[in-house]
């Protein structure tokens, strides 16, 4: 069985004082937590958070990166810059970026390759919309996103996060059956070595059920990663 990863995505939330939550989380998790722990804060907090978590088991990551190494791309952040700030992972292809920024699976794949080239582990997000699920297309949409978003022959670790778009930030969690079904298909498609995270309204109260399903190797957590108490509640139940 793969070791579980509990990854927090702070999205566009958090100011410097929010780092107090991380100090509190460091206390709670101690030296030997049950799962790997990652926080992806807004980029401006990354270096400070990396310093803060240096002697703890908590890793830090980016929420996105550009597909090019460097150059004339105003406002963008490269994978190399994230690595230089001590990030270990980067989320790519989050549905909010696919929707808000029009990111295609081809762009997501280029970003994942840029992450690997910089020595980061990409967490590649896939997931269907409510419309697609209701049309019975969830499995085929996810399969195609994986086919098109994954680097061809990655030589180091990659992670996939299955996040049904309709379950993100809505409080609506996919049923255990739905999660298990998609994760089984993903496992068949990508093999045993790749960690498969579930994301979408994961909270302390539903974490145990979700994290103990077959083929679920962790969670990608948005809202409930912002407060140490909630995030630790999920880690504890992993
Ligand atoms: P949520 O977000 O936990 O707030 O639903 C999950 C995500 O977008 O990764």
Short mmCIF file of C-alpha atoms and ligand atoms in Angstrom, two decimals:
data_model
loop_
_atom_site.label_atom_id
_atom_site.label_comp_id
_atom_site.label_asym_id
_atom_site.label_seq_id
_atom_site.Cartn_x
_atom_site.Cartn_y
_atom_site.Cartn_z
CA UNK A 1 0.00 0.00 0.00
CA UNK A 2 1.23 3.49 -0.83
CA UNK A 3 1.77 5.89 2.04
CA UNK A 4 -1.04 8.39 2.20
CA UNK A 5 -0.57 12.05 1.33
CA UNK A 6 -2.78 14.73 2.83
CA UNK A 7 -2.29 17.86 0.74
CA UNK A 8 -3.79 21.26 1.56
CA UNK A 9 -4.53 23.80 -1.14
CA UNK A 10 -5.01 27.23 0.38
CA UNK A 11 -6.03 28.70 -2.98
CA UNK A 12 -6.24 32.54 -2.82
CA UNK A 13 -6.56 32.55 0.96
CA UNK A 14 -4.06 33.44 3.63
CA UNK A 15 -2.06 36.44 4.82
CA UNK A 16 1.14 36.44 6.85
CA UNK A 17 -0.75 36.00 10.10
CA UNK A 18 -2.22 32.77 8.68
CA UNK A 19 1.20 31.21 9.24
CA UNK A 20 0.17 30.95 12.91
CA UNK A 21 -2.07 28.07 11.79
CA UNK A 22 1.01 26.31 10.48
CA UNK A 23 2.85 26.74 13.78
CA UNK A 24 -0.13 25.18 15.47
CA UNK A 25 -0.21 22.32 12.93
CA UNK A 26 3.50 21.62 13.49
CA UNK A 27 2.75 21.18 17.20
CA UNK A 28 -0.19 18.90 16.55
CA UNK A 29 1.46 16.56 14.03
CA UNK A 30 4.69 16.00 15.97
CA UNK A 31 7.65 14.24 14.38
CA UNK A 32 6.08 11.09 13.03
CA UNK A 33 2.63 11.66 11.52
CA UNK A 34 0.53 8.85 10.04
CA UNK A 35 0.65 10.37 6.56
CA UNK A 36 2.79 12.62 4.39
CA UNK A 37 1.63 16.21 4.78
CA UNK A 38 1.84 19.01 2.24
CA UNK A 39 0.56 22.59 2.24
CA UNK A 40 0.31 24.63 -0.97
CA UNK A 41 -0.06 28.25 0.18
CA UNK A 42 -0.29 31.34 -2.02
CA UNK A 43 3.13 31.87 -3.63
CA UNK A 44 3.95 34.91 -1.51
CA UNK A 45 3.83 32.83 1.68
CA UNK A 46 5.83 29.93 0.31
CA UNK A 47 9.35 30.91 1.36
CA UNK A 48 8.33 31.87 4.86
CA UNK A 49 6.31 28.68 5.26
CA UNK A 50 9.25 26.62 3.98
CA UNK A 51 11.47 28.20 6.65
CA UNK A 52 8.83 27.61 9.29
CA UNK A 53 8.35 23.91 8.45
CA UNK A 54 12.02 23.09 7.78
CA UNK A 55 12.51 20.84 10.82
CA UNK A 56 9.00 19.37 10.71
CA UNK A 57 7.49 16.62 8.55
CA UNK A 58 5.34 19.18 6.70
CA UNK A 59 6.25 19.83 3.07
CA UNK A 60 5.28 22.89 1.05
CA UNK A 61 4.25 23.20 -2.56
CA UNK A 62 3.03 25.57 -5.27
CA UNK A 63 -0.53 25.86 -6.57
CA UNK A 64 0.48 26.23 -10.20
CA UNK A 65 3.54 26.85 -12.37
CA UNK A 66 4.29 28.06 -15.86
CA UNK A 67 5.26 25.55 -18.55
CA UNK A 68 8.39 27.42 -19.56
CA UNK A 69 11.60 27.55 -17.57
CA UNK A 70 11.89 31.35 -17.59
CA UNK A 71 11.37 34.35 -19.86
CA UNK A 72 8.93 37.09 -20.81
CA UNK A 73 5.77 35.89 -19.03
CA UNK A 74 4.65 38.74 -16.80
CA UNK A 75 3.12 37.69 -13.52
CA UNK A 76 3.94 34.01 -13.88
CA UNK A 77 5.93 31.71 -11.60
CA UNK A 78 8.21 28.98 -12.95
CA UNK A 79 8.64 25.51 -11.52
CA UNK A 80 12.30 26.32 -10.94
CA UNK A 81 11.34 29.34 -8.81
CA UNK A 82 9.10 27.11 -6.69
CA UNK A 83 11.92 24.60 -6.26
CA UNK A 84 14.26 27.44 -5.36
CA UNK A 85 11.77 28.47 -2.65
CA UNK A 86 12.05 24.90 -1.23
CA UNK A 87 8.75 23.61 -2.63
CA UNK A 88 8.65 19.85 -3.18
CA UNK A 89 5.36 19.58 -5.10
CA UNK A 90 3.18 21.67 -7.36
CA UNK A 91 -0.52 21.35 -8.21
CA UNK A 92 -1.21 21.57 -11.95
CA UNK A 93 -4.50 21.54 -13.83
CA UNK A 94 -6.72 22.38 -10.87
CA UNK A 95 -10.29 22.69 -12.19
CA UNK A 96 -10.41 26.33 -11.10
CA UNK A 97 -7.48 27.05 -13.41
CA UNK A 98 -8.88 24.88 -16.18
CA UNK A 99 -12.12 26.91 -15.93
CA UNK A 100 -10.88 30.42 -14.98
CA UNK A 101 -7.75 30.47 -17.14
CA UNK A 102 -8.84 28.18 -19.96
CA UNK A 103 -6.08 25.67 -19.30
CA UNK A 104 -6.27 22.70 -21.63
CA UNK A 105 -4.96 19.23 -20.81
CA UNK A 106 -2.09 19.91 -23.24
CA UNK A 107 -1.05 22.94 -21.16
CA UNK A 108 -1.43 20.90 -17.97
CA UNK A 109 0.86 18.24 -19.42
CA UNK A 110 3.48 20.87 -20.34
CA UNK A 111 3.26 22.24 -16.80
CA UNK A 112 3.67 18.77 -15.30
CA UNK A 113 6.74 18.23 -17.48
CA UNK A 114 8.17 21.59 -16.39
CA UNK A 115 7.59 20.56 -12.77
CA UNK A 116 9.43 17.26 -13.26
CA UNK A 117 12.32 19.03 -15.00
CA UNK A 118 12.65 21.32 -11.95
CA UNK A 119 12.69 18.35 -9.58
CA UNK A 120 9.15 18.88 -8.27
CA UNK A 121 6.41 16.29 -7.93
CA UNK A 122 3.39 17.42 -9.98
CA UNK A 123 -0.07 16.79 -8.54
CA UNK A 124 -2.15 16.58 -11.70
CA UNK A 125 -5.86 17.31 -11.19
CA UNK A 126 -8.67 15.78 -13.19
CA UNK A 127 -12.42 15.62 -12.69
CA UNK A 128 -15.77 15.92 -14.40
CA UNK A 129 -18.37 18.69 -14.16
CA UNK A 130 -21.89 18.05 -12.88
CA UNK A 131 -23.22 18.24 -16.42
CA UNK A 132 -20.77 15.58 -17.57
CA UNK A 133 -21.60 13.33 -14.61
CA UNK A 134 -25.33 13.65 -15.23
CA UNK A 135 -24.76 12.75 -18.88
CA UNK A 136 -23.01 9.55 -17.74
CA UNK A 137 -19.66 10.80 -19.02
CA UNK A 138 -17.67 10.99 -15.75
CA UNK A 139 -15.48 7.96 -16.43
CA UNK A 140 -14.72 8.85 -20.04
CA UNK A 141 -13.97 12.51 -19.25
CA UNK A 142 -11.56 11.55 -16.49
CA UNK A 143 -9.90 8.89 -18.65
CA UNK A 144 -9.34 11.38 -21.45
CA UNK A 145 -8.02 14.08 -19.10
CA UNK A 146 -5.52 11.59 -17.68
CA UNK A 147 -4.47 10.47 -21.16
CA UNK A 148 -3.87 14.05 -22.25
CA UNK A 149 -2.54 15.65 -19.04
CA UNK A 150 0.10 13.14 -17.92
CA UNK A 151 3.73 13.32 -19.04
CA UNK A 152 4.44 10.40 -21.37
CA UNK A 153 7.16 8.50 -19.49
CA UNK A 154 7.76 10.26 -16.19
CA UNK A 155 11.08 9.21 -14.67
CA UNK A 156 10.16 10.41 -11.21
CA UNK A 157 7.08 10.63 -9.02
CA UNK A 158 3.80 12.07 -10.22
CA UNK A 159 0.49 12.17 -8.34
CA UNK A 160 -3.07 12.33 -9.67
CA UNK A 161 -5.90 14.09 -7.83
CA UNK A 162 -9.45 13.14 -8.79
CA UNK A 163 -11.63 16.12 -7.98
CA UNK A 164 -15.19 16.11 -9.30
CA UNK A 165 -15.76 19.79 -10.08
CA UNK A 166 -19.25 19.77 -8.54
CA UNK A 167 -17.82 18.59 -5.19
CA UNK A 168 -15.23 21.35 -4.83
CA UNK A 169 -16.08 23.98 -2.23
CA UNK A 170 -19.75 23.02 -2.35
CA UNK A 171 -20.02 20.74 0.67
CA UNK A 172 -21.27 18.03 -1.72
CA UNK A 173 -19.04 14.99 -1.45
CA UNK A 174 -19.03 12.29 -4.07
CA UNK A 175 -20.46 9.06 -2.67
CA UNK A 176 -18.07 6.35 -1.54
CA UNK A 177 -19.27 4.27 -4.49
CA UNK A 178 -18.59 7.03 -7.02
CA UNK A 179 -15.12 7.69 -5.62
CA UNK A 180 -14.25 3.98 -5.52
CA UNK A 181 -15.46 3.49 -9.09
CA UNK A 182 -13.38 6.30 -10.58
CA UNK A 183 -10.33 5.44 -8.49
CA UNK A 184 -10.50 1.80 -9.62
CA UNK A 185 -10.56 2.97 -13.24
CA UNK A 186 -7.67 5.33 -12.61
CA UNK A 187 -5.66 2.54 -10.97
CA UNK A 188 -6.25 0.35 -13.99
CA UNK A 189 -5.19 3.17 -16.30
CA UNK A 190 -2.01 4.35 -14.55
CA UNK A 191 -0.81 1.36 -12.52
CA UNK A 192 0.04 0.66 -8.90
CA UNK A 193 2.89 3.10 -8.33
CA UNK A 194 1.06 6.41 -8.75
CA UNK A 195 -0.68 7.91 -5.73
CA UNK A 196 -4.33 8.75 -6.35
CA UNK A 197 -5.77 11.53 -4.19
CA UNK A 198 -9.45 12.39 -3.85
CA UNK A 199 -10.47 16.03 -3.53
CA UNK A 200 -13.79 17.82 -3.06
CA UNK A 201 -15.23 18.89 0.31
CA UNK A 202 -13.04 16.54 2.36
CA UNK A 203 -13.55 17.40 6.05
CA UNK A 204 -12.58 15.82 9.39
CA UNK A 205 -16.03 14.18 9.55
CA UNK A 206 -15.86 12.36 6.19
CA UNK A 207 -12.09 11.83 5.91
CA UNK A 208 -11.93 8.37 7.47
CA UNK A 209 -14.53 6.90 5.12
CA UNK A 210 -12.94 8.41 2.01
CA UNK A 211 -9.33 7.72 2.96
CA UNK A 212 -9.98 4.06 3.69
CA UNK A 213 -11.50 3.31 0.29
CA UNK A 214 -9.50 1.07 -2.04
CA UNK A 215 -7.17 2.98 -4.35
CA UNK A 216 -7.46 6.23 -2.41
CA UNK A 217 -3.92 7.22 -1.40
CA UNK A 218 -4.72 10.55 0.15
CA UNK A 219 -6.70 13.74 -0.18
CA UNK A 220 -6.39 17.18 -1.72
CA UNK A 221 -8.11 19.52 0.70
CA UNK A 222 -9.20 23.10 0.07
CA UNK A 223 -11.36 24.85 2.68
CA UNK A 224 -10.59 22.45 5.52
CA UNK A 225 -6.83 22.95 5.13
CA UNK A 226 -6.95 26.57 6.24
CA UNK A 227 -7.33 25.89 9.95
CA UNK A 228 -4.87 23.66 11.79
CA UNK A 229 -7.61 22.00 13.80
CA UNK A 230 -9.61 20.93 10.73
CA UNK A 231 -6.58 19.89 8.71
CA UNK A 232 -5.21 17.87 11.59
CA UNK A 233 -8.64 16.26 11.99
CA UNK A 234 -8.23 14.91 8.45
CA UNK A 235 -4.60 13.82 8.94
CA UNK A 236 -5.57 11.95 12.13
CA UNK A 237 -8.23 10.02 10.23
CA UNK A 238 -5.93 8.96 7.39
P1 LIG B 1 -12.53 21.92 -1.13
O1 LIG B 1 -11.47 22.11 -2.34
O2 LIG B 1 -11.90 20.94 -0.18
O3 LIG B 1 -12.69 23.29 -0.55
O4 LIG B 1 -13.78 21.38 -1.74
C1 LIG B 1 -10.78 21.02 -2.84
C2 LIG B 1 -9.84 21.45 -3.93
O5 LIG B 1 -10.22 22.28 -4.77
O6 LIG B 1 -8.70 20.97 -4.00
#
